[in-house]
XYZ file of C-alpha atoms in Angstrom:
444
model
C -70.659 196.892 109.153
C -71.313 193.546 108.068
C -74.394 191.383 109.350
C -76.722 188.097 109.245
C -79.669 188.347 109.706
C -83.336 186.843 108.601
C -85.572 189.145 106.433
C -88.610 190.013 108.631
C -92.222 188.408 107.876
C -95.158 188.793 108.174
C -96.098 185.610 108.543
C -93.209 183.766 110.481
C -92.000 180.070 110.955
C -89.416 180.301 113.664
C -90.948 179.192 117.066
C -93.721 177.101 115.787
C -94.213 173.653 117.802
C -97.164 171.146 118.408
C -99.817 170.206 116.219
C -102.467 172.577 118.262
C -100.311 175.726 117.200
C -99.910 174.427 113.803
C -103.897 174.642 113.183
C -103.986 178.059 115.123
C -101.003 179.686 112.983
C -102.234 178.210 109.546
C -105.985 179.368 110.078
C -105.712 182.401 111.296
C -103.011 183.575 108.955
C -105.170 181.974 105.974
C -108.555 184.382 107.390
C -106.474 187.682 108.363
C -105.110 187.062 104.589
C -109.025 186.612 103.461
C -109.956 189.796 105.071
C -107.598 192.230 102.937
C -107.299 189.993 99.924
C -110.117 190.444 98.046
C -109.770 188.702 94.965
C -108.353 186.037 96.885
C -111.321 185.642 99.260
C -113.645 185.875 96.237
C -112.102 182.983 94.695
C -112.302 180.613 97.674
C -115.774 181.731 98.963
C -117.787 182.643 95.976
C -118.281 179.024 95.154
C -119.191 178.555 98.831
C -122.605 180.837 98.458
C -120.439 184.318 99.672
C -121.198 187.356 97.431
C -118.121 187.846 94.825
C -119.021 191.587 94.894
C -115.418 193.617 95.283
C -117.060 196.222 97.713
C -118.272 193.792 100.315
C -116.853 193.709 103.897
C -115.261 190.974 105.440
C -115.338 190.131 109.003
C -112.962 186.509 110.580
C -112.135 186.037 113.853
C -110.150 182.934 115.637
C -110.996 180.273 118.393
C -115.020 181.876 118.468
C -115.900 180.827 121.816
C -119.747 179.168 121.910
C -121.575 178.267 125.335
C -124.610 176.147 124.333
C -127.962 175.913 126.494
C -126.611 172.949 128.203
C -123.574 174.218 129.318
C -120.798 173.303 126.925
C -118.338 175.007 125.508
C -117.667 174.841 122.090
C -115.065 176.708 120.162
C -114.510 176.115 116.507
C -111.470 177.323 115.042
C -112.639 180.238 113.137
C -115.549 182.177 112.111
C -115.852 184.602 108.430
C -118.416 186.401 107.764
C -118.757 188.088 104.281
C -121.605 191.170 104.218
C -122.310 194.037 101.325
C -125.619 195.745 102.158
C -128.472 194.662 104.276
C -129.151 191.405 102.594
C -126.210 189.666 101.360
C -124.882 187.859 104.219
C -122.679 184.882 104.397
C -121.445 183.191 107.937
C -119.614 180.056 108.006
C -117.766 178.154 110.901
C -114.109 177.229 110.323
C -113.167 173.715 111.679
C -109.387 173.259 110.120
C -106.592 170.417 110.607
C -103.329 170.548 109.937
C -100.449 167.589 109.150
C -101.408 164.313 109.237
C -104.653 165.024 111.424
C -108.336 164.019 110.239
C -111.348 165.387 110.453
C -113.581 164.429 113.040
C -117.348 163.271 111.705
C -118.962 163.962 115.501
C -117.334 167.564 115.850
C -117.917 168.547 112.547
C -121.610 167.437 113.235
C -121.767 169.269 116.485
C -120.412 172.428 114.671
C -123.340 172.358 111.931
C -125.894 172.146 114.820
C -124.462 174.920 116.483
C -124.157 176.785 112.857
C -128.345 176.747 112.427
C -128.864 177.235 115.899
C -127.386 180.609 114.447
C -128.303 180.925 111.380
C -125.043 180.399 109.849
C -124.811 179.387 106.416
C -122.221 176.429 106.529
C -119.417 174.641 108.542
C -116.031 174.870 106.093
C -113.762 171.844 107.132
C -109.706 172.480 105.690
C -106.804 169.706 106.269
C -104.713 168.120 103.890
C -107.439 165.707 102.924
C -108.827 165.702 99.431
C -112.270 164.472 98.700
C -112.481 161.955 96.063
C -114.599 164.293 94.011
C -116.369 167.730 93.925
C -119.057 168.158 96.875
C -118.467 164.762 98.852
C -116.540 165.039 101.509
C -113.063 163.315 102.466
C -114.656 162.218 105.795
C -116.771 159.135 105.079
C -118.832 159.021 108.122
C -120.100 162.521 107.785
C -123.704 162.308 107.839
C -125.882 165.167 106.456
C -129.901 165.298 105.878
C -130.294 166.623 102.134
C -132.398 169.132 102.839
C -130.216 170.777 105.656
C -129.932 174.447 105.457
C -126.248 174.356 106.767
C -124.169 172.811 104.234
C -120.665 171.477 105.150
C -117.746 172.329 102.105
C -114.549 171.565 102.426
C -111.364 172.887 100.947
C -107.694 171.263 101.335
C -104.470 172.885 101.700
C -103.581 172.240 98.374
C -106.277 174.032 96.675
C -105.758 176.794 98.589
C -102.333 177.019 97.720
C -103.407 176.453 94.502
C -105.871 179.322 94.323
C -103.124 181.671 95.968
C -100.738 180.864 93.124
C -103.286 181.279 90.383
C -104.250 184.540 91.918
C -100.750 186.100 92.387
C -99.268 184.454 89.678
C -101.623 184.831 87.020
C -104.588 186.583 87.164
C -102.864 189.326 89.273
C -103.255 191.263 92.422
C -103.674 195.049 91.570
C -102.765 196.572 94.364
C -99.225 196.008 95.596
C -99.712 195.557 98.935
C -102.354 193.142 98.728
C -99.665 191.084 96.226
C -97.368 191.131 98.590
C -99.665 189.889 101.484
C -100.821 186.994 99.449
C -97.264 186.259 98.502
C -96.732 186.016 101.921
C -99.295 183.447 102.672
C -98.082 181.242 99.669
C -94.161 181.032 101.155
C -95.793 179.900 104.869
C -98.379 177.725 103.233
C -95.109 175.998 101.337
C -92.947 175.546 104.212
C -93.529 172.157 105.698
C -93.322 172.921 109.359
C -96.979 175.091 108.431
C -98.750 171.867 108.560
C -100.196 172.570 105.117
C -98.956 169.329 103.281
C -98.978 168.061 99.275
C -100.464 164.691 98.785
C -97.322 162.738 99.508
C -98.301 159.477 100.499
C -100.097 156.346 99.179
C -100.720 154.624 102.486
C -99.139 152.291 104.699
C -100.592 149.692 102.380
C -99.618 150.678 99.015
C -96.167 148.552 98.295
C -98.464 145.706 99.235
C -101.263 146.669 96.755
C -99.233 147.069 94.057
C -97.876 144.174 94.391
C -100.918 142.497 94.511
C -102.169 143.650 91.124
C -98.793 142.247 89.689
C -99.626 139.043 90.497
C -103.221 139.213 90.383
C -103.954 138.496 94.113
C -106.516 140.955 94.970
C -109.643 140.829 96.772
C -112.304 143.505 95.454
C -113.251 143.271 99.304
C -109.905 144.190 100.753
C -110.045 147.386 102.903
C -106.689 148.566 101.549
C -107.559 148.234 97.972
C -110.407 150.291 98.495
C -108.182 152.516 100.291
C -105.435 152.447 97.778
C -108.101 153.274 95.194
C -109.362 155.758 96.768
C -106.216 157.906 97.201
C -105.723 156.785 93.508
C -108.859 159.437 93.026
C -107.279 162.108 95.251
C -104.234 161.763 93.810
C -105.805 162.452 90.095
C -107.543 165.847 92.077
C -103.694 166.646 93.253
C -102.923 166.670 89.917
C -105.330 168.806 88.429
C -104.415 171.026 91.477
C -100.778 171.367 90.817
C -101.041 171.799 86.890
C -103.724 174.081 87.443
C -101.657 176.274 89.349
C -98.824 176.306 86.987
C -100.937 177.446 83.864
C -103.405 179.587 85.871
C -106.061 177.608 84.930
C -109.112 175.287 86.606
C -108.206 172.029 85.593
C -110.377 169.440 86.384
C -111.126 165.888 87.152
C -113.503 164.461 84.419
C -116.022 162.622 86.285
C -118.859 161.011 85.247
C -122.241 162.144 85.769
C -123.086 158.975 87.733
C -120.238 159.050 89.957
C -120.687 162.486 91.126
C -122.901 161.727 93.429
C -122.246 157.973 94.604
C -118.498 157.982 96.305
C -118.900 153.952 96.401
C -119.813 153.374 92.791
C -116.476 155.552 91.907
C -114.270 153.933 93.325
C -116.131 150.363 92.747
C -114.818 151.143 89.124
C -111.186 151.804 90.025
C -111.521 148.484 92.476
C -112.663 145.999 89.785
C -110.068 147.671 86.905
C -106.864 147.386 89.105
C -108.082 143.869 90.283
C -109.110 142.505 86.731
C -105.989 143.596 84.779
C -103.912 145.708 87.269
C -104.658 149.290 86.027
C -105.689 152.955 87.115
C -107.047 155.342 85.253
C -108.567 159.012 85.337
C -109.280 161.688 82.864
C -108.269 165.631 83.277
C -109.806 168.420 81.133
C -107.891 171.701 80.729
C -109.595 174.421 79.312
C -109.667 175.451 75.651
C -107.222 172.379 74.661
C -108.209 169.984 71.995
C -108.697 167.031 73.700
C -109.007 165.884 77.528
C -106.388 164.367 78.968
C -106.120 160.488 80.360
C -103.548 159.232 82.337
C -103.331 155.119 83.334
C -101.179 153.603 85.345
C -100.330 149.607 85.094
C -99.087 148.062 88.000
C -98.284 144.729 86.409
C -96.273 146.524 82.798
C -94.585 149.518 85.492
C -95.685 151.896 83.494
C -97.270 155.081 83.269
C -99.255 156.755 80.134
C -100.921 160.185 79.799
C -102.420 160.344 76.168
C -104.915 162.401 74.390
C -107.486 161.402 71.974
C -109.000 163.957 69.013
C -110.504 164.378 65.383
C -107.782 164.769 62.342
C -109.024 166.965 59.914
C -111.014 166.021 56.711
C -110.584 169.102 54.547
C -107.635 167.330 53.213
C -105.550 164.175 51.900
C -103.823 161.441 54.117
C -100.630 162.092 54.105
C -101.642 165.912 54.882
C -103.753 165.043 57.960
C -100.974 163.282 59.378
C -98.570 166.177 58.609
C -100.916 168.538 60.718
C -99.853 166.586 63.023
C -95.976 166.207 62.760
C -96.224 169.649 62.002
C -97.247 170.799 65.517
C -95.492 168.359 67.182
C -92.180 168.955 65.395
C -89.707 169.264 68.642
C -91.145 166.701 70.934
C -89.415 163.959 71.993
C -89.431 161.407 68.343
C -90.172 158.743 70.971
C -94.106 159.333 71.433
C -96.404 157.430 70.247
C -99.252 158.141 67.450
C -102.502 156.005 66.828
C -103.962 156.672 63.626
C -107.807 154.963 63.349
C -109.436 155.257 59.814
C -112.591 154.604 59.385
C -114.044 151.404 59.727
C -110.958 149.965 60.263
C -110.453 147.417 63.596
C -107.071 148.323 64.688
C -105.063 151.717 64.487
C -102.103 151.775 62.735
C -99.438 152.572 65.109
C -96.183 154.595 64.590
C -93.769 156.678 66.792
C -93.124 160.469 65.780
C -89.619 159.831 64.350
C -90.973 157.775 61.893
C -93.651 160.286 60.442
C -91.683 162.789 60.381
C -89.202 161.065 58.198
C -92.105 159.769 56.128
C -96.330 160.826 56.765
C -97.154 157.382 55.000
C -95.760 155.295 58.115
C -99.123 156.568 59.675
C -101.579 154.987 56.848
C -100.633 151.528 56.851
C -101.116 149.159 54.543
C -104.875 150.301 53.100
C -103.851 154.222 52.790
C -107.145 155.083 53.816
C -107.487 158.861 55.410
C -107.281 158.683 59.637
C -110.602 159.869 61.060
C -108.716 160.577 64.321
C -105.472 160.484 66.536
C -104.438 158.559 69.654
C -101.202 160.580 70.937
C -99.589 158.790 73.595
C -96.149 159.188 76.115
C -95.038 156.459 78.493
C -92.939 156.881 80.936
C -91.422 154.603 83.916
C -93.512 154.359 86.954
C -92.134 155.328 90.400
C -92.262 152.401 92.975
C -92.234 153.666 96.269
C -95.386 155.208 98.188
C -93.365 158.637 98.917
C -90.156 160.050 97.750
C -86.988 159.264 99.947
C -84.306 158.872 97.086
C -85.589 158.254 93.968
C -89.213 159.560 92.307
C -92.030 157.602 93.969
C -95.513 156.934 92.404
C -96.884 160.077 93.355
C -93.659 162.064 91.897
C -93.537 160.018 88.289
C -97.705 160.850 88.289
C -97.462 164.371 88.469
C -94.113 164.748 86.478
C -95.973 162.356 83.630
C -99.124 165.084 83.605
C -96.901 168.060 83.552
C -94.665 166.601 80.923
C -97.470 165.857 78.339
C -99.738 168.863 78.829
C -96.386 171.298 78.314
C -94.716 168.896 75.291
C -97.871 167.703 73.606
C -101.377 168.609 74.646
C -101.280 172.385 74.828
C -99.066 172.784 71.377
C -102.254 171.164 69.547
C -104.772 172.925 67.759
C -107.977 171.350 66.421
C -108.877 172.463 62.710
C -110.895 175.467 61.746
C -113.141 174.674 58.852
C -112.397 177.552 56.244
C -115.892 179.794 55.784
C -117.530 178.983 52.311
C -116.033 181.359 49.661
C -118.190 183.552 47.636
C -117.619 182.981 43.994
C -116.964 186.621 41.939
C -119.021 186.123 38.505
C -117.845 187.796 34.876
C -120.122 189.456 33.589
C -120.289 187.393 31.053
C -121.052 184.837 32.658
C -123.757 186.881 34.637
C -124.672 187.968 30.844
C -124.928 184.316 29.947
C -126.690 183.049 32.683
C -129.332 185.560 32.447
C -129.803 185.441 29.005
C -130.387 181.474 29.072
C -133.724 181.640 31.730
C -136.654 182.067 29.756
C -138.818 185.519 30.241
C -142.637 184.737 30.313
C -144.692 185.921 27.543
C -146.595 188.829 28.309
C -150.279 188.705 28.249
């Protein structure tokens, strides 16, 4: 007998409606998934101060009800609590959001009070927002005393997606069941009526920005180019995100020391570059490659460029070190770009990969002298719109431009191994000779 029919889940779509049972669906499926996922739960909470030992137990429970000595009620949206022996302990509120809701600075202050008036550990916030960098969080009037023993961490949608990929996809779930759980979790974290979006937008005020830096309009002071600048920072995190999650690797944001800490000097940097000549940039490290990655947008050229900057190699000739190159690259589209400095030299000389291949000499220019290093770089057109509708917007042509060059160019290079000093096998004639020519001392 013939059917249709939907396969049953265990975490289902169908019926879901509102933004209030968005929140409640999406937490409570991401905690009852915490709870029998181990590895999974290790890699979100570790970092957090949990203990990443496999045998611990792990407690979460939904809509925890609080009455405080006033009167109110208070009920967060979830509550995990990670224990393995009598003194490793970890407690932490859950205050989530789902779709295009924000966090709330007041409630997520009330929550950390009523956190140490129980000697939780921490408040973790989760919505789509990213923060503009590791530790600060997306929700600018958050105000925390330094020396507060709850701390406040927050985690989007889209690294936890990411973190359930790289844990099913890559590192592995032993046990089947648990796979299949998490597996679960990823295919209701994808679908878009879970609430749990991608970075997909660039504002309301984004066509207007852009535009701006084209014709060199903009006001450092402008709300919306601090606001375009500062989803031009989550956007680079989105990145790292998604790529990371494709190789199964942390790939990161390179930020500098400075920044880490001050939000507003950041993103005073990526103010006065796109108003002074109408660019973005940001730098992403992958792991065990040979250089980190940058990627630059210019508003006013349209253009987007991911390069990569390294050493050649000077165990050999010229012509050789740019042959390493070729060499590796041999396949990639003959279109990309290579930047060959030598040393002391002002300006690279600058050739596109078709050309060295046909001849390694296109890369000396006219002195000959041996390159000290490489600038490898891909452009690519940049996508107009502030979301996709028909054709690739920004955000689309950003992360197809960082997936592109890490798989063509930056993970098929290989920095150079110096070869270990050879020991030299003597005759023993020349050992005869050698010893023969030192002079013995007389003897008394």
């Amino acid at each position: 007998m013939e059917f249709e029919a939907e396969t049953a889940r265990l975490i289902p779509i169908a019926g879901s409606a509102g933004t209030q049972e968005a929140e409640t669906r999406a937490v409570s499926a991401l905690l009852a998934v915490l709870s029998i996922v181990r590895p999974f739960s290790r890699a979100l909470l570790t970092p957090l101060g949990a203990t990443r030992d496999a045998r611990a137990s792990i407690e979460v429970y939904t809509e925890v009800t609080y009455t405080t000595a006033d009167g109110r009620t208070m009920r967060p949206d979830g509550l995990v609590r990670v224990e393995f022996g009598r003194r490793s302990k970890f407690e932490a509120l859950i205050e989530a959001k789902t779709g295009d809701s924000k966090l709330d600075a007041g409630q997520i202050s009330a929550y950390v009070d009523l956190a140490r008036q129980h000697g939780y550990d921490c408040v973790i916030t989760i919505s789509n927002e990213i923060a503009p960098s590791p530790g600060v969080h997306p929700t600018g009037q958050l105000r925390l005393r330094s020396n507060s023993k709850v701390k406040v961490h927050h985690l989007s949608w889209a690294m936890i997606l990411s973190e359930a990929v790289k844990e099913h996809a890559h590192r592995g779930v032993e046990d089947p069941e648990q796979a299949w759980i998490l597996h679960e979790l990823i295919r209701y974290l994808e679908h878009p009526k879970s609430g749990a979006l991608e970075f997909s937008d660039m504002g309301p005020n984004w066509t207007a920005v852009r535009d701006g830096a084209r014709e060199g309009t903009l006001n450092r002071r402008d709300g919306a180019v601090i606001e375009i600048c500062q989803r031009w920072d989550q956007l680079l995190r989105f990145a790292a995100l998604k790529l990371g999650s494709e190789i199964g690797h942390d790939v990161q944001e390179v930020i500098p020391r400075a920044h880490r800490n001050d939000a507003q000097l950041r993103n005073r940097i990526f103010v006065d570059s796109m108003c002074d000549d109408g660019t973005l940039t940001g730098t992403l490290r992958v792991p065990d490659t040979i250089a980190d990655m940058t990627v630059a947008a210019d508003l006013k050229a349209r253009l987007l460029t991911t390069s990569a900057t390294f050493d050649a190699p000077r165990d050999r000739g010229g012509r050789a070190r740019v042959s390493w190159l070729t060499r590796q690259l041999r396949g990639t589209e003959e279109s990309l770009i290579v930047e060959t400095y030598a040393h002391g030299a002002r300006a690279p000389t600058v050739a596109t990969l078709g050309q060295l291949l046909e001849d390694s000499r296109a890369g000396l220019g006219e002195s000959r002298n041996e390159p000290v290093r490489f600038r490898v770089l891909r452009r690519s057109e940049m996508g107009q719109g502030r979301r996709s509708v028909r054709k690739p917007g920004f955000i689309e042509a950003i992360l197809d431009a960082v997936e592109t060059f890490y798989g063509e160019v930056l993970q098929n290079l290989r920095a150079v191994t110096p070869a270990a000093p050879r020991l030299e096998r003597r005759t023993d004639a020349e050992t005869t000779g050698v010893s023969a020519s030192v002079e013995r001392p007389q003897s008394q």
